[in-house]
Amino acid sequence: MQSIKNIPPKELFPGITGYYAHGDKQTFGYVEIKKGSLVPEHHHVHEQITYIIEGRLNMMIGGKPCPLTAGMYHVIPSHIPHSAQAVTDCIVIDAFSPVREDYR
């Protein structure tokens, strides 16, 4: 058993730090996002599930607004463009399938 905070952090964008655990078929991420930080629009082959532990995150998913608050989640299908901006400091869980090799 391990603590997610013992994993070396990965800075994805300014103000956005992730801690990622990898299995054979999926990646699990614990992500800290500072208020005002932006994830630019992008897409990837991975299916992604984003779950908000704390805070408020305004996402755009497939061109549609998707505001998320604590306790909410959204499934982002493969290849769908999405972006996010933190309205408050956030703690987020991101799960990806297949494994995010670029996050190792």
JSON list of C-alpha atoms in Angstrom, two decimals:
[
{"chain": "A", "resi": 1, "resn": "MET", "atom": "CA", "xyz": [0.00, 0.00, 0.00]},
{"chain": "A", "resi": 2, "resn": "GLN", "atom": "CA", "xyz": [1.20, 3.47, -0.83]},
{"chain": "A", "resi": 3, "resn": "SER", "atom": "CA", "xyz": [0.24, 7.09, -0.24]},
{"chain": "A", "resi": 4, "resn": "ILE", "atom": "CA", "xyz": [-0.62, 9.08, -3.37]},
{"chain": "A", "resi": 5, "resn": "LYS", "atom": "CA", "xyz": [1.39, 12.02, -1.97]},
{"chain": "A", "resi": 6, "resn": "ASN", "atom": "CA", "xyz": [4.56, 9.84, -1.98]},
{"chain": "A", "resi": 7, "resn": "ILE", "atom": "CA", "xyz": [4.44, 9.77, -5.79]},
{"chain": "A", "resi": 8, "resn": "PRO", "atom": "CA", "xyz": [6.63, 12.42, -7.42]},
{"chain": "A", "resi": 9, "resn": "PRO", "atom": "CA", "xyz": [4.40, 15.35, -8.49]},
{"chain": "A", "resi": 10, "resn": "LYS", "atom": "CA", "xyz": [3.92, 16.24, -12.15]},
{"chain": "A", "resi": 11, "resn": "GLU", "atom": "CA", "xyz": [3.20, 19.87, -13.04]},
{"chain": "A", "resi": 12, "resn": "LEU", "atom": "CA", "xyz": [0.76, 19.71, -15.94]},
{"chain": "A", "resi": 13, "resn": "PHE", "atom": "CA", "xyz": [0.27, 23.47, -16.33]},
{"chain": "A", "resi": 14, "resn": "PRO", "atom": "CA", "xyz": [1.04, 26.43, -14.06]},
{"chain": "A", "resi": 15, "resn": "GLY", "atom": "CA", "xyz": [-0.97, 25.95, -10.85]},
{"chain": "A", "resi": 16, "resn": "ILE", "atom": "CA", "xyz": [-1.93, 22.35, -11.69]},
{"chain": "A", "resi": 17, "resn": "THR", "atom": "CA", "xyz": [-0.06, 19.50, -10.00]},
{"chain": "A", "resi": 18, "resn": "GLY", "atom": "CA", "xyz": [-0.91, 15.82, -10.38]},
{"chain": "A", "resi": 19, "resn": "TYR", "atom": "CA", "xyz": [0.14, 12.66, -8.58]},
{"chain": "A", "resi": 20, "resn": "TYR", "atom": "CA", "xyz": [-0.39, 9.62, -10.82]},
{"chain": "A", "resi": 21, "resn": "ALA", "atom": "CA", "xyz": [-0.57, 5.88, -10.12]},
{"chain": "A", "resi": 22, "resn": "HIS", "atom": "CA", "xyz": [-0.55, 3.48, -13.07]},
{"chain": "A", "resi": 23, "resn": "GLY", "atom": "CA", "xyz": [-1.98, 0.01, -13.42]},
{"chain": "A", "resi": 24, "resn": "ASP", "atom": "CA", "xyz": [-1.84, -2.24, -16.47]},
{"chain": "A", "resi": 25, "resn": "LYS", "atom": "CA", "xyz": [-4.96, -0.71, -18.05]},
{"chain": "A", "resi": 26, "resn": "GLN", "atom": "CA", "xyz": [-5.66, 2.59, -16.29]},
{"chain": "A", "resi": 27, "resn": "THR", "atom": "CA", "xyz": [-4.15, 5.67, -14.68]},
{"chain": "A", "resi": 28, "resn": "PHE", "atom": "CA", "xyz": [-5.41, 7.21, -11.44]},
{"chain": "A", "resi": 29, "resn": "GLY", "atom": "CA", "xyz": [-4.62, 10.85, -10.70]},
{"chain": "A", "resi": 30, "resn": "TYR", "atom": "CA", "xyz": [-4.96, 13.03, -7.61]},
{"chain": "A", "resi": 31, "resn": "VAL", "atom": "CA", "xyz": [-4.80, 16.60, -8.92]},
{"chain": "A", "resi": 32, "resn": "GLU", "atom": "CA", "xyz": [-4.44, 19.89, -7.05]},
{"chain": "A", "resi": 33, "resn": "ILE", "atom": "CA", "xyz": [-5.59, 22.96, -9.02]},
{"chain": "A", "resi": 34, "resn": "LYS", "atom": "CA", "xyz": [-5.05, 26.51, -7.81]},
{"chain": "A", "resi": 35, "resn": "LYS", "atom": "CA", "xyz": [-7.82, 29.10, -8.26]},
{"chain": "A", "resi": 36, "resn": "GLY", "atom": "CA", "xyz": [-7.69, 30.67, -11.75]},
{"chain": "A", "resi": 37, "resn": "SER", "atom": "CA", "xyz": [-5.53, 27.93, -13.27]},
{"chain": "A", "resi": 38, "resn": "LEU", "atom": "CA", "xyz": [-6.39, 26.87, -16.81]},
{"chain": "A", "resi": 39, "resn": "VAL", "atom": "CA", "xyz": [-6.19, 23.56, -18.65]},
{"chain": "A", "resi": 40, "resn": "PRO", "atom": "CA", "xyz": [-6.26, 24.57, -22.33]},
{"chain": "A", "resi": 41, "resn": "GLU", "atom": "CA", "xyz": [-8.55, 22.77, -24.74]},
{"chain": "A", "resi": 42, "resn": "HIS", "atom": "CA", "xyz": [-7.13, 19.41, -25.74]},
{"chain": "A", "resi": 43, "resn": "HIS", "atom": "CA", "xyz": [-8.20, 15.86, -26.51]},
{"chain": "A", "resi": 44, "resn": "HIS", "atom": "CA", "xyz": [-6.67, 12.41, -26.24]},
{"chain": "A", "resi": 45, "resn": "VAL", "atom": "CA", "xyz": [-7.36, 8.78, -26.97]},
{"chain": "A", "resi": 46, "resn": "HIS", "atom": "CA", "xyz": [-8.06, 8.10, -23.29]},
{"chain": "A", "resi": 47, "resn": "GLU", "atom": "CA", "xyz": [-11.51, 7.94, -21.77]},
{"chain": "A", "resi": 48, "resn": "GLN", "atom": "CA", "xyz": [-11.39, 10.20, -18.71]},
{"chain": "A", "resi": 49, "resn": "ILE", "atom": "CA", "xyz": [-13.52, 10.43, -15.60]},
{"chain": "A", "resi": 50, "resn": "THR", "atom": "CA", "xyz": [-13.10, 13.62, -13.57]},
{"chain": "A", "resi": 51, "resn": "TYR", "atom": "CA", "xyz": [-14.45, 13.72, -10.01]},
{"chain": "A", "resi": 52, "resn": "ILE", "atom": "CA", "xyz": [-14.37, 16.86, -7.86]},
{"chain": "A", "resi": 53, "resn": "ILE", "atom": "CA", "xyz": [-13.37, 16.31, -4.22]},
{"chain": "A", "resi": 54, "resn": "GLU", "atom": "CA", "xyz": [-13.15, 20.01, -3.31]},
{"chain": "A", "resi": 55, "resn": "GLY", "atom": "CA", "xyz": [-13.80, 23.27, -5.10]},
{"chain": "A", "resi": 56, "resn": "ARG", "atom": "CA", "xyz": [-15.47, 24.43, -8.28]},
{"chain": "A", "resi": 57, "resn": "LEU", "atom": "CA", "xyz": [-14.15, 23.66, -11.75]},
{"chain": "A", "resi": 58, "resn": "ASN", "atom": "CA", "xyz": [-15.68, 25.10, -14.91]},
{"chain": "A", "resi": 59, "resn": "MET", "atom": "CA", "xyz": [-15.14, 22.66, -17.76]},
{"chain": "A", "resi": 60, "resn": "MET", "atom": "CA", "xyz": [-15.99, 22.85, -21.44]},
{"chain": "A", "resi": 61, "resn": "ILE", "atom": "CA", "xyz": [-16.58, 19.36, -22.80]},
{"chain": "A", "resi": 62, "resn": "GLY", "atom": "CA", "xyz": [-17.37, 18.89, -26.46]},
{"chain": "A", "resi": 63, "resn": "GLY", "atom": "CA", "xyz": [-18.12, 22.63, -26.74]},
{"chain": "A", "resi": 64, "resn": "LYS", "atom": "CA", "xyz": [-20.67, 22.58, -23.92]},
{"chain": "A", "resi": 65, "resn": "PRO", "atom": "CA", "xyz": [-20.27, 24.23, -20.49]},
{"chain": "A", "resi": 66, "resn": "CYS", "atom": "CA", "xyz": [-19.97, 21.72, -17.66]},
{"chain": "A", "resi": 67, "resn": "PRO", "atom": "CA", "xyz": [-19.61, 23.40, -14.23]},
{"chain": "A", "resi": 68, "resn": "LEU", "atom": "CA", "xyz": [-18.57, 20.88, -11.58]},
{"chain": "A", "resi": 69, "resn": "THR", "atom": "CA", "xyz": [-18.59, 21.24, -7.80]},
{"chain": "A", "resi": 70, "resn": "ALA", "atom": "CA", "xyz": [-17.61, 18.92, -4.94]},
{"chain": "A", "resi": 71, "resn": "GLY", "atom": "CA", "xyz": [-19.21, 15.50, -5.28]},
{"chain": "A", "resi": 72, "resn": "MET", "atom": "CA", "xyz": [-19.84, 15.82, -9.04]},
{"chain": "A", "resi": 73, "resn": "TYR", "atom": "CA", "xyz": [-18.16, 13.91, -11.86]},
{"chain": "A", "resi": 74, "resn": "HIS", "atom": "CA", "xyz": [-18.18, 13.79, -15.64]},
{"chain": "A", "resi": 75, "resn": "VAL", "atom": "CA", "xyz": [-17.18, 11.06, -18.10]},
{"chain": "A", "resi": 76, "resn": "ILE", "atom": "CA", "xyz": [-15.22, 12.47, -21.04]},
{"chain": "A", "resi": 77, "resn": "PRO", "atom": "CA", "xyz": [-15.20, 10.06, -23.98]},
{"chain": "A", "resi": 78, "resn": "SER", "atom": "CA", "xyz": [-12.11, 9.40, -26.06]},
{"chain": "A", "resi": 79, "resn": "HIS", "atom": "CA", "xyz": [-11.13, 12.16, -28.53]},
{"chain": "A", "resi": 80, "resn": "ILE", "atom": "CA", "xyz": [-13.65, 14.73, -27.19]},
{"chain": "A", "resi": 81, "resn": "PRO", "atom": "CA", "xyz": [-12.13, 18.25, -26.86]},
{"chain": "A", "resi": 82, "resn": "HIS", "atom": "CA", "xyz": [-12.23, 19.59, -23.31]},
{"chain": "A", "resi": 83, "resn": "SER", "atom": "CA", "xyz": [-10.77, 22.37, -21.16]},
{"chain": "A", "resi": 84, "resn": "ALA", "atom": "CA", "xyz": [-11.08, 23.57, -17.57]},
{"chain": "A", "resi": 85, "resn": "GLN", "atom": "CA", "xyz": [-10.63, 26.62, -15.37]},
{"chain": "A", "resi": 86, "resn": "ALA", "atom": "CA", "xyz": [-10.61, 26.57, -11.58]},
{"chain": "A", "resi": 87, "resn": "VAL", "atom": "CA", "xyz": [-13.09, 29.00, -10.03]},
{"chain": "A", "resi": 88, "resn": "THR", "atom": "CA", "xyz": [-11.68, 28.10, -6.59]},
{"chain": "A", "resi": 89, "resn": "ASP", "atom": "CA", "xyz": [-8.80, 25.96, -5.38]},
{"chain": "A", "resi": 90, "resn": "CYS", "atom": "CA", "xyz": [-9.74, 22.40, -6.33]},
{"chain": "A", "resi": 91, "resn": "ILE", "atom": "CA", "xyz": [-8.82, 18.83, -5.54]},
{"chain": "A", "resi": 92, "resn": "VAL", "atom": "CA", "xyz": [-9.80, 16.49, -8.34]},
{"chain": "A", "resi": 93, "resn": "ILE", "atom": "CA", "xyz": [-9.57, 12.79, -9.11]},
{"chain": "A", "resi": 94, "resn": "ASP", "atom": "CA", "xyz": [-8.90, 11.95, -12.76]},
{"chain": "A", "resi": 95, "resn": "ALA", "atom": "CA", "xyz": [-9.08, 8.37, -14.01]},
{"chain": "A", "resi": 96, "resn": "PHE", "atom": "CA", "xyz": [-7.89, 7.45, -17.51]},
{"chain": "A", "resi": 97, "resn": "SER", "atom": "CA", "xyz": [-8.11, 4.34, -19.65]},
{"chain": "A", "resi": 98, "resn": "PRO", "atom": "CA", "xyz": [-5.90, 3.20, -21.27]},
{"chain": "A", "resi": 99, "resn": "VAL", "atom": "CA", "xyz": [-2.82, 4.13, -19.21]},
{"chain": "A", "resi": 100, "resn": "ARG", "atom": "CA", "xyz": [-1.49, 7.69, -19.68]},
{"chain": "A", "resi": 101, "resn": "GLU", "atom": "CA", "xyz": [2.06, 6.80, -20.64]},
{"chain": "A", "resi": 102, "resn": "ASP", "atom": "CA", "xyz": [2.82, 10.53, -20.92]},
{"chain": "A", "resi": 103, "resn": "TYR", "atom": "CA", "xyz": [2.08, 10.90, -17.19]},
{"chain": "A", "resi": 104, "resn": "ARG", "atom": "CA", "xyz": [4.65, 8.32, -16.03]}
]
